[in-house]
């Protein structure tokens, strides 16, 4: 098991274990803090955290859905290239 998987597994178990007994922890924010530990404060803004990367993936999924919608509307709107 890679160290990243090990850390994320521990955080997931900890999040479940502390739910009813104590304050909930957010595994994503915990991973963000862990990944930024070795980066100097002035350089941290240049690197996206885990949450930022996951948001980017979500936006990519939205773009894929938009592409599917455009593909369906293209014949009706006359957006297909004319083939001779």
Short mmCIF file of N, CA, C and O in Angstrom, two decimals:
data_model
loop_
_atom_site.label_atom_id
_atom_site.label_comp_id
_atom_site.label_asym_id
_atom_site.label_seq_id
_atom_site.Cartn_x
_atom_site.Cartn_y
_atom_site.Cartn_z
N UNK A 1 0.84 -1.17 0.00
CA UNK A 1 0.00 0.00 0.00
C UNK A 1 0.90 1.24 0.00
O UNK A 1 1.83 1.33 0.77
N UNK A 2 0.60 2.17 -0.87
CA UNK A 2 1.42 3.38 -0.96
C UNK A 2 1.14 4.28 0.25
O UNK A 2 0.08 4.19 0.87
N UNK A 3 2.10 5.14 0.58
CA UNK A 3 1.89 6.03 1.73
C UNK A 3 0.65 6.92 1.58
O UNK A 3 -0.05 7.18 2.55
N UNK A 4 0.34 7.36 0.36
CA UNK A 4 -0.84 8.20 0.15
C UNK A 4 -2.11 7.43 0.45
O UNK A 4 -3.01 7.94 1.12
N UNK A 5 -2.17 6.21 -0.01
CA UNK A 5 -3.36 5.38 0.28
C UNK A 5 -3.45 5.08 1.77
O UNK A 5 -4.54 5.07 2.33
N UNK A 6 -2.32 4.85 2.38
CA UNK A 6 -2.29 4.56 3.81
C UNK A 6 -2.83 5.76 4.59
O UNK A 6 -3.66 5.60 5.48
N UNK A 7 -2.36 6.96 4.24
CA UNK A 7 -2.81 8.17 4.93
C UNK A 7 -4.30 8.40 4.70
O UNK A 7 -5.04 8.69 5.64
N UNK A 8 -4.74 8.26 3.45
CA UNK A 8 -6.16 8.50 3.18
C UNK A 8 -7.04 7.45 3.87
O UNK A 8 -8.13 7.77 4.33
N UNK A 9 -6.56 6.22 3.98
CA UNK A 9 -7.32 5.18 4.69
C UNK A 9 -7.43 5.51 6.17
O UNK A 9 -8.50 5.37 6.78
N UNK A 10 -6.33 5.96 6.75
CA UNK A 10 -6.34 6.33 8.17
C UNK A 10 -7.29 7.49 8.41
O UNK A 10 -8.07 7.49 9.37
N UNK A 11 -7.26 8.49 7.53
CA UNK A 11 -8.15 9.63 7.68
C UNK A 11 -9.62 9.24 7.54
O UNK A 11 -10.48 9.74 8.26
N UNK A 12 -9.90 8.34 6.61
CA UNK A 12 -11.29 7.89 6.42
C UNK A 12 -11.79 7.15 7.65
O UNK A 12 -12.91 7.38 8.11
N UNK A 13 -10.96 6.29 8.21
CA UNK A 13 -11.35 5.56 9.42
C UNK A 13 -11.50 6.53 10.58
O UNK A 13 -12.45 6.44 11.36
N UNK A 14 -10.60 7.49 10.68
CA UNK A 14 -10.68 8.47 11.77
C UNK A 14 -11.93 9.33 11.65
O UNK A 14 -12.57 9.65 12.65
N UNK A 15 -12.31 9.68 10.44
CA UNK A 15 -13.51 10.50 10.24
C UNK A 15 -14.75 9.73 10.68
O UNK A 15 -15.66 10.30 11.27
N UNK A 16 -14.80 8.45 10.38
CA UNK A 16 -15.94 7.63 10.79
C UNK A 16 -15.94 7.40 12.29
O UNK A 16 -16.97 7.40 12.93
N UNK A 17 -14.76 7.20 12.85
CA UNK A 17 -14.65 6.89 14.28
C UNK A 17 -14.99 8.09 15.15
O UNK A 17 -15.52 7.92 16.25
N UNK A 18 -14.68 9.29 14.71
CA UNK A 18 -14.92 10.46 15.55
C UNK A 18 -16.30 11.06 15.35
O UNK A 18 -16.66 11.99 16.06
N UNK A 19 -17.09 10.55 14.42
CA UNK A 19 -18.40 11.12 14.15
C UNK A 19 -19.29 11.25 15.36
O UNK A 19 -19.56 12.35 15.84
N UNK A 20 -19.79 10.16 15.93
CA UNK A 20 -20.71 10.28 17.06
C UNK A 20 -20.00 10.64 18.38
O UNK A 20 -20.63 11.12 19.30
N UNK A 21 -18.71 10.41 18.47
CA UNK A 21 -18.01 10.62 19.74
C UNK A 21 -17.37 11.98 19.87
O UNK A 21 -17.08 12.42 20.97
N UNK A 22 -17.11 12.63 18.78
CA UNK A 22 -16.41 13.91 18.85
C UNK A 22 -16.64 14.71 17.59
O UNK A 22 -17.53 14.39 16.80
N UNK A 23 -15.83 15.73 17.40
CA UNK A 23 -16.03 16.56 16.21
C UNK A 23 -15.66 15.81 14.94
O UNK A 23 -14.72 15.04 14.91
N UNK A 24 -16.45 16.03 13.91
CA UNK A 24 -16.15 15.42 12.61
C UNK A 24 -14.94 16.08 12.01
O UNK A 24 -14.77 17.29 12.11
N UNK A 25 -14.07 15.30 11.38
CA UNK A 25 -12.95 15.87 10.64
C UNK A 25 -13.24 15.72 9.16
O UNK A 25 -13.93 14.79 8.74
N UNK A 26 -12.75 16.63 8.39
CA UNK A 26 -12.92 16.59 6.95
C UNK A 26 -11.66 15.97 6.34
O UNK A 26 -10.59 16.59 6.39
N UNK A 27 -11.73 14.76 5.78
CA UNK A 27 -10.54 14.12 5.24
C UNK A 27 -9.86 14.93 4.13
O UNK A 27 -8.64 14.93 4.03
N UNK A 28 -10.64 15.65 3.33
CA UNK A 28 -10.05 16.44 2.25
C UNK A 28 -9.20 17.57 2.81
O UNK A 28 -8.08 17.79 2.37
N UNK A 29 -9.72 18.28 3.81
CA UNK A 29 -8.94 19.38 4.38
C UNK A 29 -7.72 18.85 5.13
O UNK A 29 -6.66 19.47 5.12
N UNK A 30 -7.85 17.69 5.74
CA UNK A 30 -6.70 17.08 6.42
C UNK A 30 -5.62 16.70 5.41
O UNK A 30 -4.43 16.92 5.64
N UNK A 31 -6.03 16.14 4.27
CA UNK A 31 -5.07 15.81 3.22
C UNK A 31 -4.42 17.07 2.65
O UNK A 31 -3.22 17.08 2.36
N UNK A 32 -5.21 18.14 2.50
CA UNK A 32 -4.65 19.42 2.04
C UNK A 32 -3.55 19.90 2.98
O UNK A 32 -2.49 20.33 2.54
N UNK A 33 -3.82 19.83 4.27
CA UNK A 33 -2.82 20.27 5.25
C UNK A 33 -1.57 19.39 5.19
O UNK A 33 -0.45 19.89 5.28
N UNK A 34 -1.77 18.08 5.04
CA UNK A 34 -0.62 17.17 4.98
C UNK A 34 0.23 17.41 3.74
O UNK A 34 1.46 17.36 3.79
N UNK A 35 -0.41 17.65 2.61
CA UNK A 35 0.35 17.82 1.38
C UNK A 35 1.10 19.14 1.34
O UNK A 35 2.09 19.26 0.62
N UNK A 36 0.67 20.12 2.10
CA UNK A 36 1.32 21.43 2.09
C UNK A 36 2.38 21.58 3.19
O UNK A 36 2.99 22.64 3.30
N UNK A 37 2.63 20.53 3.96
CA UNK A 37 3.56 20.67 5.09
C UNK A 37 4.98 20.99 4.67
O UNK A 37 5.64 21.76 5.33
N UNK A 38 5.47 20.47 3.58
CA UNK A 38 6.85 20.70 3.19
C UNK A 38 7.05 21.89 2.27
O UNK A 38 8.17 22.17 1.85
N UNK A 39 5.98 22.61 1.97
CA UNK A 39 6.06 23.72 1.02
C UNK A 39 6.13 25.03 1.81
O UNK A 39 5.32 25.25 2.71
N UNK A 40 7.08 25.90 1.47
CA UNK A 40 7.16 27.19 2.18
C UNK A 40 5.87 28.00 2.02
O UNK A 40 5.18 27.90 1.00
N UNK A 41 5.56 28.79 3.03
CA UNK A 41 4.31 29.57 3.06
C UNK A 41 4.13 30.44 1.83
O UNK A 41 3.04 30.53 1.27
N UNK A 42 5.20 31.10 1.37
CA UNK A 42 5.08 32.00 0.23
C UNK A 42 4.84 31.26 -1.09
O UNK A 42 4.42 31.86 -2.07
N UNK A 43 5.09 29.97 -1.14
CA UNK A 43 4.92 29.20 -2.38
C UNK A 43 3.63 28.39 -2.41
O UNK A 43 3.28 27.82 -3.44
N UNK A 44 2.91 28.33 -1.31
CA UNK A 44 1.71 27.47 -1.23
C UNK A 44 0.61 27.89 -2.19
O UNK A 44 -0.16 27.06 -2.64
N UNK A 45 0.51 29.16 -2.50
CA UNK A 45 -0.54 29.63 -3.39
C UNK A 45 -0.39 29.14 -4.82
O UNK A 45 -1.34 29.12 -5.59
N UNK A 46 0.81 28.71 -5.19
CA UNK A 46 1.04 28.24 -6.56
C UNK A 46 0.60 26.80 -6.79
O UNK A 46 0.51 26.35 -7.92
N UNK A 47 0.34 26.07 -5.71
CA UNK A 47 -0.01 24.66 -5.83
C UNK A 47 -1.46 24.44 -5.41
O UNK A 47 -1.85 24.84 -4.32
N UNK A 48 -2.25 23.80 -6.27
CA UNK A 48 -3.63 23.53 -5.86
C UNK A 48 -3.67 22.42 -4.82
O UNK A 48 -2.89 21.47 -4.88
N UNK A 49 -4.54 22.55 -3.88
CA UNK A 49 -4.70 21.51 -2.88
C UNK A 49 -5.55 20.37 -3.43
O UNK A 49 -5.98 20.39 -4.59
N UNK A 50 -5.80 19.40 -2.60
CA UNK A 50 -6.62 18.25 -3.00
C UNK A 50 -8.03 18.73 -3.36
O UNK A 50 -8.60 18.30 -4.36
N UNK A 51 -8.59 19.63 -2.55
CA UNK A 51 -9.94 20.13 -2.82
C UNK A 51 -9.99 20.85 -4.17
O UNK A 51 -10.94 20.68 -4.93
N UNK A 52 -8.99 21.63 -4.48
CA UNK A 52 -8.94 22.33 -5.75
C UNK A 52 -8.85 21.38 -6.93
O UNK A 52 -9.47 21.60 -7.97
N UNK A 53 -8.08 20.32 -6.76
CA UNK A 53 -7.96 19.33 -7.83
C UNK A 53 -9.27 18.59 -8.02
O UNK A 53 -9.68 18.30 -9.16
N UNK A 54 -9.95 18.25 -6.93
CA UNK A 54 -11.24 17.56 -7.05
C UNK A 54 -12.28 18.47 -7.69
O UNK A 54 -13.11 18.01 -8.48
N UNK A 55 -12.24 19.76 -7.36
CA UNK A 55 -13.16 20.71 -8.00
C UNK A 55 -12.88 20.78 -9.50
O UNK A 55 -13.80 20.91 -10.30
N UNK A 56 -11.60 20.71 -9.88
CA UNK A 56 -11.24 20.71 -11.29
C UNK A 56 -11.79 19.50 -12.01
O UNK A 56 -12.26 19.58 -13.14
N UNK A 57 -11.76 18.35 -11.35
CA UNK A 57 -12.33 17.14 -11.94
C UNK A 57 -13.85 17.26 -12.09
O UNK A 57 -14.42 16.79 -13.07
N UNK A 58 -14.49 17.90 -11.12
CA UNK A 58 -15.92 18.11 -11.20
C UNK A 58 -16.26 19.01 -12.38
O UNK A 58 -17.22 18.77 -13.11
N UNK A 59 -15.47 20.04 -12.60
CA UNK A 59 -15.68 20.94 -13.74
C UNK A 59 -15.47 20.19 -15.06
O UNK A 59 -16.16 20.43 -16.03
N UNK A 60 -14.51 19.27 -15.08
CA UNK A 60 -14.27 18.47 -16.27
C UNK A 60 -15.48 17.59 -16.58
O UNK A 60 -15.88 17.44 -17.73
N UNK A 61 -16.10 17.04 -15.54
CA UNK A 61 -17.31 16.23 -15.71
C UNK A 61 -18.44 17.09 -16.28
O UNK A 61 -19.17 16.66 -17.17
N UNK A 62 -18.58 18.33 -15.78
CA UNK A 62 -19.59 19.23 -16.30
C UNK A 62 -19.35 19.54 -17.78
O UNK A 62 -20.28 19.63 -18.57
N UNK A 63 -18.09 19.71 -18.14
CA UNK A 63 -17.74 19.98 -19.54
C UNK A 63 -18.12 18.79 -20.42
O UNK A 63 -18.63 18.96 -21.53
N UNK A 64 -17.91 17.57 -19.92
CA UNK A 64 -18.30 16.38 -20.67
C UNK A 64 -19.80 16.30 -20.87
O UNK A 64 -20.28 15.93 -21.95
N UNK A 65 -20.56 16.70 -19.84
CA UNK A 65 -22.02 16.70 -19.98
C UNK A 65 -22.47 17.76 -20.98
O UNK A 65 -23.40 17.53 -21.76
N UNK A 66 -21.82 18.91 -20.97
CA UNK A 66 -22.14 19.97 -21.93
C UNK A 66 -21.84 19.50 -23.36
O UNK A 66 -22.62 19.75 -24.28
N UNK A 67 -20.73 18.77 -23.52
CA UNK A 67 -20.38 18.25 -24.85
C UNK A 67 -21.43 17.26 -25.33
O UNK A 67 -21.81 17.27 -26.51
N UNK A 68 -21.93 16.41 -24.43
CA UNK A 68 -22.97 15.46 -24.81
C UNK A 68 -24.24 16.18 -25.26
O UNK A 68 -24.88 15.80 -26.24
N UNK A 69 -24.58 17.24 -24.54
CA UNK A 69 -25.77 18.01 -24.91
C UNK A 69 -25.58 18.70 -26.25
O UNK A 69 -26.48 18.70 -27.10
N UNK A 70 -24.41 19.26 -26.48
CA UNK A 70 -24.12 19.93 -27.75
C UNK A 70 -24.15 18.92 -28.91
O UNK A 70 -24.60 19.25 -30.00
N UNK A 71 -23.66 17.71 -28.67
CA UNK A 71 -23.68 16.68 -29.71
C UNK A 71 -25.11 16.33 -30.12
O UNK A 71 -25.39 16.06 -31.28
N UNK A 72 -26.03 16.33 -29.15
CA UNK A 72 -27.42 16.01 -29.46
C UNK A 72 -28.11 17.16 -30.19
O UNK A 72 -28.97 16.95 -31.03
N UNK A 73 -27.72 18.40 -29.85
CA UNK A 73 -28.37 19.56 -30.45
C UNK A 73 -27.76 19.95 -31.79
O UNK A 73 -28.37 20.70 -32.55
N UNK A 74 -26.60 19.46 -32.12
CA UNK A 74 -25.89 19.88 -33.33
C UNK A 74 -26.69 19.63 -34.61
O UNK A 74 -26.77 20.53 -35.46
N UNK A 75 -27.30 18.46 -34.82
CA UNK A 75 -28.04 18.27 -36.07
C UNK A 75 -29.25 19.21 -36.21
O UNK A 75 -29.53 19.71 -37.30
N UNK A 76 -29.90 19.48 -35.10
CA UNK A 76 -31.08 20.34 -35.13
C UNK A 76 -30.70 21.79 -35.40
O UNK A 76 -31.35 22.50 -36.16
N UNK A 77 -29.60 22.24 -34.82
CA UNK A 77 -29.18 23.63 -34.94
C UNK A 77 -28.35 23.88 -36.19
O UNK A 77 -27.95 25.01 -36.43
N UNK A 78 -28.08 22.87 -36.96
CA UNK A 78 -27.29 23.04 -38.17
C UNK A 78 -25.82 23.29 -37.88
O UNK A 78 -25.14 24.00 -38.63
N UNK A 79 -25.32 22.73 -36.79
CA UNK A 79 -23.93 22.94 -36.41
C UNK A 79 -22.97 21.90 -36.96
O UNK A 79 -21.78 21.97 -36.71
N UNK A 80 -23.49 20.96 -37.71
CA UNK A 80 -22.63 19.92 -38.28
C UNK A 80 -21.95 20.46 -39.53
O UNK A 80 -22.55 21.21 -40.29
N UNK A 81 -20.73 20.06 -39.77
CA UNK A 81 -20.07 20.52 -40.99
C UNK A 81 -20.75 19.91 -42.22
O UNK A 81 -21.25 18.79 -42.20
N UNK A 82 -20.76 20.68 -43.27
CA UNK A 82 -21.38 20.22 -44.53
C UNK A 82 -20.36 19.35 -45.27
O UNK A 82 -19.23 19.75 -45.49
N UNK A 83 -20.77 18.14 -45.61
CA UNK A 83 -19.87 17.25 -46.35
C UNK A 83 -20.32 17.23 -47.81
O UNK A 83 -21.49 17.12 -48.13
N UNK A 84 -19.35 17.32 -48.67
CA UNK A 84 -19.67 17.38 -50.10
C UNK A 84 -19.58 16.02 -50.72
O UNK A 84 -19.03 15.09 -50.34
#
